[in-house]
Coordinates of C-alpha atoms in Angstrom, one line a residue:
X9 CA -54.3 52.8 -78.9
X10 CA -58.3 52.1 -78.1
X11 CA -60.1 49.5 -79.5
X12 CA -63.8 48.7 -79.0
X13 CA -64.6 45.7 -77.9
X14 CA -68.0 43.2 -78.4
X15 CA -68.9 39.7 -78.5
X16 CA -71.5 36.9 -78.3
X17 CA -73.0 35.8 -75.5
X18 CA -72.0 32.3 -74.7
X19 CA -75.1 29.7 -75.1
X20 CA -74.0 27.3 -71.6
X21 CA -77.5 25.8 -70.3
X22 CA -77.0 27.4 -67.1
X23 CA -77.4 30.9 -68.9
X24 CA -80.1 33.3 -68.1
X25 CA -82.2 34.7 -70.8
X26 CA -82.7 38.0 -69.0
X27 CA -80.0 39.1 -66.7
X28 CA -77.5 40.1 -69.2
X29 CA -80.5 41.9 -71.7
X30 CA -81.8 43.5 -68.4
X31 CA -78.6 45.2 -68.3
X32 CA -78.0 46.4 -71.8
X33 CA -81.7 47.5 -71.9
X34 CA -83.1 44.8 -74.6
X35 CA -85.7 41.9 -74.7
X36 CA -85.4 38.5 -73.2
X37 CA -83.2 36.6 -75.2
X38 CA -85.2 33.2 -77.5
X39 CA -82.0 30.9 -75.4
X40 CA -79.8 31.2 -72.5
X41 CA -76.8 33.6 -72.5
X42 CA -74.2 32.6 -69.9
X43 CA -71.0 34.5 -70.5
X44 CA -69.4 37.4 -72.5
X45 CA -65.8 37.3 -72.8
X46 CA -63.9 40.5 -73.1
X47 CA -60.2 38.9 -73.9
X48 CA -57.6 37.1 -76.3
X49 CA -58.3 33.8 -75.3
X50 CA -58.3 31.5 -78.1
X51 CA -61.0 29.9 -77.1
X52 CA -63.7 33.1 -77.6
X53 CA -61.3 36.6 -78.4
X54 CA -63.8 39.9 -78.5
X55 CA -64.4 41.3 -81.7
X56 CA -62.7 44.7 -82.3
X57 CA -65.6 45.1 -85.2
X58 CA -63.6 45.3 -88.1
X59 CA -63.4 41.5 -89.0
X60 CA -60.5 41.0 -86.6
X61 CA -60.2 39.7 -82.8
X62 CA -58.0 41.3 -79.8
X63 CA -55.4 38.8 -80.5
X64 CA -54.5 40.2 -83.8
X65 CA -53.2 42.8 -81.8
X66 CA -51.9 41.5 -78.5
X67 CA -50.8 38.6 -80.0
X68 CA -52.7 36.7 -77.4
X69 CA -50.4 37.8 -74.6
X70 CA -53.4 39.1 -72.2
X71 CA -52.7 37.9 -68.8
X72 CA -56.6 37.8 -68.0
X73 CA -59.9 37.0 -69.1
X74 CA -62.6 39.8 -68.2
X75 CA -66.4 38.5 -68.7
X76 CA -69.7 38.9 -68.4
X77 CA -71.1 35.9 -66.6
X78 CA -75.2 35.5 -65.9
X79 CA -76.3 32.4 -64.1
X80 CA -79.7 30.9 -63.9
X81 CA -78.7 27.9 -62.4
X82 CA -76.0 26.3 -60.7
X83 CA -72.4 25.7 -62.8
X84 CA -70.8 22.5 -62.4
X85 CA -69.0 22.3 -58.3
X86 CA -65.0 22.6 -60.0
X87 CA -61.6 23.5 -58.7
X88 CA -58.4 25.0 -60.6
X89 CA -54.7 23.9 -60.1
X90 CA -51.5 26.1 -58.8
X91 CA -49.6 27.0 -61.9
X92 CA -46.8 24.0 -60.9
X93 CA -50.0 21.5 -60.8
X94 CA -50.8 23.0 -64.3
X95 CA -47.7 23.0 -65.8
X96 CA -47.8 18.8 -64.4
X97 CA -50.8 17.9 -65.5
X98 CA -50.1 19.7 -69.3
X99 CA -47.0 17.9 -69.8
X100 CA -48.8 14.5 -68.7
X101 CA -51.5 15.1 -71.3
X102 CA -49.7 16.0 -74.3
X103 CA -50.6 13.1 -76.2
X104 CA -54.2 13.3 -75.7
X105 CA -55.7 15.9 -78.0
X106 CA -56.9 18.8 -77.0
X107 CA -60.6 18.8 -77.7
X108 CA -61.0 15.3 -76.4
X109 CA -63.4 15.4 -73.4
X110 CA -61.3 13.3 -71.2
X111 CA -58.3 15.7 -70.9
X112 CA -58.3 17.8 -67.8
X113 CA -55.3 20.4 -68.7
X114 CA -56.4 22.8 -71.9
X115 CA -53.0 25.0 -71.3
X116 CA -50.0 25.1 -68.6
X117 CA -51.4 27.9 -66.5
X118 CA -52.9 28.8 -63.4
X119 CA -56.8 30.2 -62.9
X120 CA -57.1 32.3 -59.9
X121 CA -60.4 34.0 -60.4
X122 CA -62.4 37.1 -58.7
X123 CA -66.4 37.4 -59.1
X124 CA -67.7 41.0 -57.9
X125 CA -71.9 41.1 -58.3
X126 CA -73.9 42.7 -60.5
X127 CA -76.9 41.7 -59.8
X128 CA -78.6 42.9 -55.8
X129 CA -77.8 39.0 -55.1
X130 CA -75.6 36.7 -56.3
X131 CA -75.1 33.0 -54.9
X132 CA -72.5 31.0 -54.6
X133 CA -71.2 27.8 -53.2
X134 CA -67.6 27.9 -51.9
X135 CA -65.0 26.3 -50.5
X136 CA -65.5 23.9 -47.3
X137 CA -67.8 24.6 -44.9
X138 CA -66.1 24.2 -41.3
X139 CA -65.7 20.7 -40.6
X140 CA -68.0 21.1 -36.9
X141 CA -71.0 22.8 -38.7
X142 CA -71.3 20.4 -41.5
X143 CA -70.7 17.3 -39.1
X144 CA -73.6 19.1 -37.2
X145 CA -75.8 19.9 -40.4
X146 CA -75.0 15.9 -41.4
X147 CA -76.1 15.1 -37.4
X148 CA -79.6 16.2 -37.9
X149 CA -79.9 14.2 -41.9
X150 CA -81.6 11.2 -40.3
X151 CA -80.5 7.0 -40.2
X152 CA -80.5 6.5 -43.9
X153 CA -77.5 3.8 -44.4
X154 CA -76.0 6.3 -46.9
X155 CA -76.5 9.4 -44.9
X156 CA -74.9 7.0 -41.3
X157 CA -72.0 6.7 -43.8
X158 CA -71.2 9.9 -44.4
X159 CA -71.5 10.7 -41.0
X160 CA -68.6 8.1 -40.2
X161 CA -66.3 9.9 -42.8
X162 CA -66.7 13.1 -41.6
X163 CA -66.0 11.9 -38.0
X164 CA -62.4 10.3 -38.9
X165 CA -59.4 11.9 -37.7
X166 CA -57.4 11.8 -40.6
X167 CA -58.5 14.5 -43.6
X168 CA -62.4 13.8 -43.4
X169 CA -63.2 15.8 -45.9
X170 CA -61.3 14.6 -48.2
X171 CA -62.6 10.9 -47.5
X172 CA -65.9 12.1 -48.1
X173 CA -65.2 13.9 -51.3
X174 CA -63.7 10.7 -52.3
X175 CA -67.1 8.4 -51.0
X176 CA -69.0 11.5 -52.8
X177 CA -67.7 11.0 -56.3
X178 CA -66.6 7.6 -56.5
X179 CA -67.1 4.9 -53.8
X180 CA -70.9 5.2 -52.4
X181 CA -73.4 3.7 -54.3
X182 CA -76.1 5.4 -56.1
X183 CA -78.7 4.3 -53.4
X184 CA -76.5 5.7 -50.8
X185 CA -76.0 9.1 -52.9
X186 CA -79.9 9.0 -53.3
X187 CA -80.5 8.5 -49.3
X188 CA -78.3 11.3 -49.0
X189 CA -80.5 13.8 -51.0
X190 CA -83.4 12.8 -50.1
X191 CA -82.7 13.1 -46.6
X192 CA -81.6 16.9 -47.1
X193 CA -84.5 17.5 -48.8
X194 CA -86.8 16.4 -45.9
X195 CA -84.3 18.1 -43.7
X196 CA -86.0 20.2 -41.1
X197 CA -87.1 23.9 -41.3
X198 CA -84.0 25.3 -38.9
X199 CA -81.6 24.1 -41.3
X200 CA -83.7 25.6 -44.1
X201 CA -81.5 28.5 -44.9
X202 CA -77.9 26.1 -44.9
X203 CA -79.3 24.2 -47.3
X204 CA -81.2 26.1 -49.7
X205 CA -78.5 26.1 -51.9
X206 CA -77.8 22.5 -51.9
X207 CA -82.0 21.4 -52.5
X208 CA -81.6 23.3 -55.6
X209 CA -78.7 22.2 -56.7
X210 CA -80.9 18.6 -56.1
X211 CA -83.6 20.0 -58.3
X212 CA -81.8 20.9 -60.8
X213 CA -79.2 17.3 -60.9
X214 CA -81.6 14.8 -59.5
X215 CA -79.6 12.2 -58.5
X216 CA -76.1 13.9 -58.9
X217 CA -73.0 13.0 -56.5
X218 CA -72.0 16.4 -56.9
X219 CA -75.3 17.1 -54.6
X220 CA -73.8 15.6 -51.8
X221 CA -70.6 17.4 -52.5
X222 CA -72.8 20.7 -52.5
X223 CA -73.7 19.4 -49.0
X224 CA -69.6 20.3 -47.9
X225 CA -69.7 23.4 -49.2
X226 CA -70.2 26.8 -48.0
X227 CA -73.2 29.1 -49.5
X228 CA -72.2 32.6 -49.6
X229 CA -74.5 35.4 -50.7
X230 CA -73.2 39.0 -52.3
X231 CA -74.9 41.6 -52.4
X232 CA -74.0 44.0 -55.3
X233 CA -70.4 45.3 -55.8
X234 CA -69.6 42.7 -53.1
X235 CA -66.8 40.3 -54.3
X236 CA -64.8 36.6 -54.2
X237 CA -61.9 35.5 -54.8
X238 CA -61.2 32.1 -55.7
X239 CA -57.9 30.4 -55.0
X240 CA -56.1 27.8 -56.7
X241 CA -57.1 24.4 -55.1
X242 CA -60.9 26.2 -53.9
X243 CA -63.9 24.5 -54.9
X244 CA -66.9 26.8 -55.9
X245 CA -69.5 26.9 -58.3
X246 CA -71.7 29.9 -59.2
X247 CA -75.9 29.4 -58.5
X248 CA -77.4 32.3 -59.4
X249 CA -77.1 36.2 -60.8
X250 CA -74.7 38.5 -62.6
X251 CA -71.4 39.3 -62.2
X252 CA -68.3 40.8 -63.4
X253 CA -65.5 38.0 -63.6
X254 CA -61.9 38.0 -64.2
X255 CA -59.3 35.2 -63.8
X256 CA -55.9 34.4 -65.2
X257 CA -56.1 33.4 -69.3
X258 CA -56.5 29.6 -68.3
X259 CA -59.1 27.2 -69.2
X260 CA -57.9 24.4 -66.6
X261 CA -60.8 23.3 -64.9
X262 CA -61.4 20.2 -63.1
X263 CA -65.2 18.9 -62.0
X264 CA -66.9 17.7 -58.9
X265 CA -70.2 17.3 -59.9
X266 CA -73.4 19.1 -61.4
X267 CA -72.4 18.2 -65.2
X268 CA -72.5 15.9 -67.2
X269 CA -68.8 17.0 -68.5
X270 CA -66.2 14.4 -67.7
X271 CA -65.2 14.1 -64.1
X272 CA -61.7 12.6 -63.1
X273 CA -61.9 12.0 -59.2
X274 CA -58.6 11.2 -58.9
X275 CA -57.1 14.1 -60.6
X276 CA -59.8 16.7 -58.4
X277 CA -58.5 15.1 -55.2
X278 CA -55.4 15.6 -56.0
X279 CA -55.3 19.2 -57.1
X280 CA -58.3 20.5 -54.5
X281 CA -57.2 21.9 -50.7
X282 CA -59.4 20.3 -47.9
X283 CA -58.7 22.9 -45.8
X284 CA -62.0 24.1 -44.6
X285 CA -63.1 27.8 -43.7
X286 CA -65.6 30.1 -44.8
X287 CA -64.3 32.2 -47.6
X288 CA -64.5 36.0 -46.9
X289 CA -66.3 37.9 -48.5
X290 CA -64.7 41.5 -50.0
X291 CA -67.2 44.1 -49.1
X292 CA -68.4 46.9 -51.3
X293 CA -68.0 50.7 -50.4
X294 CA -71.7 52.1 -51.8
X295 CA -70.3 55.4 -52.0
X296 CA -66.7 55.1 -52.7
X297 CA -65.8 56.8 -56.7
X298 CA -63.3 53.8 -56.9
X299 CA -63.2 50.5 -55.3
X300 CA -60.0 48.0 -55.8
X301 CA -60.5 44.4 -54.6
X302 CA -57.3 43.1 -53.5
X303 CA -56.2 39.6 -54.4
X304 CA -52.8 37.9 -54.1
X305 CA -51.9 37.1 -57.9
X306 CA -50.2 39.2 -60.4
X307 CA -52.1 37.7 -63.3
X308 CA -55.2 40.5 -62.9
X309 CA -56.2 43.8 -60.6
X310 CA -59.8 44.7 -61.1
X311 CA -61.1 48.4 -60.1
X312 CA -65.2 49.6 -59.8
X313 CA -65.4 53.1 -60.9
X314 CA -68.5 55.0 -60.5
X315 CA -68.6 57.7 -62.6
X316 CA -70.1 61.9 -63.1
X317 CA -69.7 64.0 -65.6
X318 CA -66.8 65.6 -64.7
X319 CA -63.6 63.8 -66.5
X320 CA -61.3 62.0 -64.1
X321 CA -58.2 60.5 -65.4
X322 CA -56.6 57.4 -64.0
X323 CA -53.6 55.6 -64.1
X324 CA -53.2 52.5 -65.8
X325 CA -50.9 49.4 -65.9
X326 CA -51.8 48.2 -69.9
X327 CA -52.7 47.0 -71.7
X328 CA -56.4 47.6 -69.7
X329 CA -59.5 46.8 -70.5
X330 CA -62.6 49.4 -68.9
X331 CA -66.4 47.4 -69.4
X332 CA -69.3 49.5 -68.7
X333 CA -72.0 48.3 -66.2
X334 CA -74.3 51.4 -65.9
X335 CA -75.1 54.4 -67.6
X336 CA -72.6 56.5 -70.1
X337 CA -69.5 55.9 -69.4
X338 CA -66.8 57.7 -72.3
X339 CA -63.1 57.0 -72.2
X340 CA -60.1 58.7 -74.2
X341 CA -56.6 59.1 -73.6
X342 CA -55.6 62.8 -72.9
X343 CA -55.5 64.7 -75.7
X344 CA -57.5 61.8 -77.9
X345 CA -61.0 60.9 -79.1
X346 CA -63.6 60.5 -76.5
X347 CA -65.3 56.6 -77.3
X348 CA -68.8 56.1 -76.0
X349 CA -68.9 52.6 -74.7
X350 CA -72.5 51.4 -74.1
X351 CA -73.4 49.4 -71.6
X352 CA -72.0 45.6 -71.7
X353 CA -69.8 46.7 -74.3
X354 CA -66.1 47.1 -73.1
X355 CA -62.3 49.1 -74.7
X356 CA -59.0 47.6 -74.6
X357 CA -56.6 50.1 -73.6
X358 CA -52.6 48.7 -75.3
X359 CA -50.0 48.7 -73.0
X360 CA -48.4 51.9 -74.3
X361 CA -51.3 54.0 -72.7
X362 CA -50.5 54.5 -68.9
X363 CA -53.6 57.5 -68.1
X364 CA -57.4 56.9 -69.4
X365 CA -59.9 60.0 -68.5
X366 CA -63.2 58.5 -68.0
X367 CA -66.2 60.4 -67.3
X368 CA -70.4 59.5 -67.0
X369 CA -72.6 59.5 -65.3
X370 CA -72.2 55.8 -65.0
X371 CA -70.2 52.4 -63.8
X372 CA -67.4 50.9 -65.8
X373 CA -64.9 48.1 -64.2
X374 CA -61.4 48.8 -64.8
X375 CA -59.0 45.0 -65.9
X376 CA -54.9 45.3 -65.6
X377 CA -52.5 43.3 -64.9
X378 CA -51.8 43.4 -61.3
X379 CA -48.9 44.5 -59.5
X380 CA -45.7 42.3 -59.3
X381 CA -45.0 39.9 -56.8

């Protein structure tokens, strides 16, 4: 069966109050509008506009979560755990109660995620930059007593990253972290571009110790239809723009900085991979009809589809989920009713359908599960 699909926009500060009404073709929003969730997740399931939620008919079984997300400014610098560290930490917090800020493990799974923009740019910060650049970028900071100490860490032998995640977020002082922002933000003009990202971040969090976290981190810029996948252990946090996210149903997340939300240092470093690298990037094909974006998890595949008017029928794994992006976009199941689904709306396709026939002109992103391992 088809079911229509809607909900609310998601109120988080670092919403935008025009990306997401740009694309649906209304007026500014009066507040900020972060997310739209288009899953059974208990904590937000899409309305199937009859009084009811997906759930009530997948029985909350989805293996994803397929949203919306529009950011205006930068979400809190956070990393995920492997499904084992999960399953761990779930078991270890089962007598704290679940809405209580301190607890770091919401449910016993894994969140792999994959961001593909919608926006012409979308910013990003993540994963490590490579140790010799950022020991370079840290080089050129100045003689500030906290900014000399960082410097130190980053020159040990033995896991320097990690050592200075650890100084970051829990042993420098709040002068140090302050001599530390301030000196990137007097940084000189050739290392503008590096640390654009991080000066903003500053701007936004004066005085936060995820700032100088930030300063570890890789920026990375997509251009529309570009994507990036997000591995267990990865830090990242989104800056700026609109995208199309999906990730497995989890809501384990644990915080390095840029929030006010609890932050367990101890817990981060043990779940987060100090491996540094940049992350690549998956490139868009501008003129491709379909574009898959491979990632290694069987939790979630995620298809663009660009759309004529011309019907073009496609094989599913189910229970799907097509969101439109662009234009018309109208999906059926051979032989069935055609549903228009307007732009930032989305259909859930059951499991039992294994062909949709979508036609446009327009975009729509196509959510399954992914293949098994």
């Amino acid at each position: 069966m088809l079911h229509a699909l809607t909900n609310t926009p998601r109120d988080y500060a670092w919403g935008s109050s025009t990306l997401l009404a740009d694309l649906e073709s209304r007026p500014p929003a009066p507040g900020p509008e972060a997310e739209v969730w288009f899953g059974d997740h208990p904590g937000d399931p899409a309305d199937l506009g009859d009084g009811r939620t997906l759930d009530a008919v997948t029985g909350g079984t989805l293996p994803y979560l397929l949203k919306l997300l529009a950011a205006d400014a930068p979400l809190s610098i956070q990393v995920h755990p492997t499904r084992e560290q999960a399953r761990e930490g779930f078991a270890r917090e089962a007598g704290i109660a679940m809405d209580d800020p301190a607890r770091n493990y919401r449910d016993d799974n894994h969140k792999p995620e994959l961001i593909v923009a919608l926006s012409e740019r979308f910013e990003a910060l993540s994963g490590l930059r490579p140790l010799a650049e950022t020991r370079r970028l840290v080089a050129g900071l100045g003689s500030a007593p906290g900014v000399v100490r960082l410097r130190e860490l980053l020159a040990g032998d033995a896991d320097p990253l990690r050592a200075a995640l650890r100084w970051a977020l829990a042993d420098a002082t709040e002068s140090e972290v302050s001599e530390v922002i301030a000196a990137v933000e007097d940084a000189d003009a050739a290392d503008e571009g590096e640390l654009d990202l991080v000066r903003r971040a500053a701007d936004r969090f004066p005085g936060d110790r995820g700032v100088v976290v930030a300063l570890l981190m890789n920026g990375v810029v997509l251009a529309r239809g570009e994507g990036l996948f997000l591995r267990a252990g990865l830090l990242h946090a989104y800056v700026s723009g609109l995208g199309v996210e999906i990730m497995a149903a989890s809501d384990n997340v644990l915080r390095g900085g840029l929030t006010p939300k609890h932050i367990d240092v101890a817990e981060l470093l043990s779940v987060v991979d100090t491996t540094p690298g940049e992350v690549p990037v998956l490139r868009a094909d501008a003129g491709a009809a379909e574009q898959a974006y491979p990632v290694p998890v069987a939790d979630f595949a995620l298809r663009r589809l660009t759309l004529d008017s011309a019907p073009r029928t496609i094989e599913v794994r189910g229970p799907a989920i097509v969101l439109a992006t662009a234009g018309d976009v109208r999906v059926s199941v051979p032989g069935g009713d055609e549903h228009l689904v307007r732009v930032g709306a989305a259909l859930y396709a059951s499991e039992d359908e294994t062909r949709l026939v979508l036609s446009g002109p327009g975009e729509a992103f196509l959510a399954e599960p992914g293949s098994p391992a």
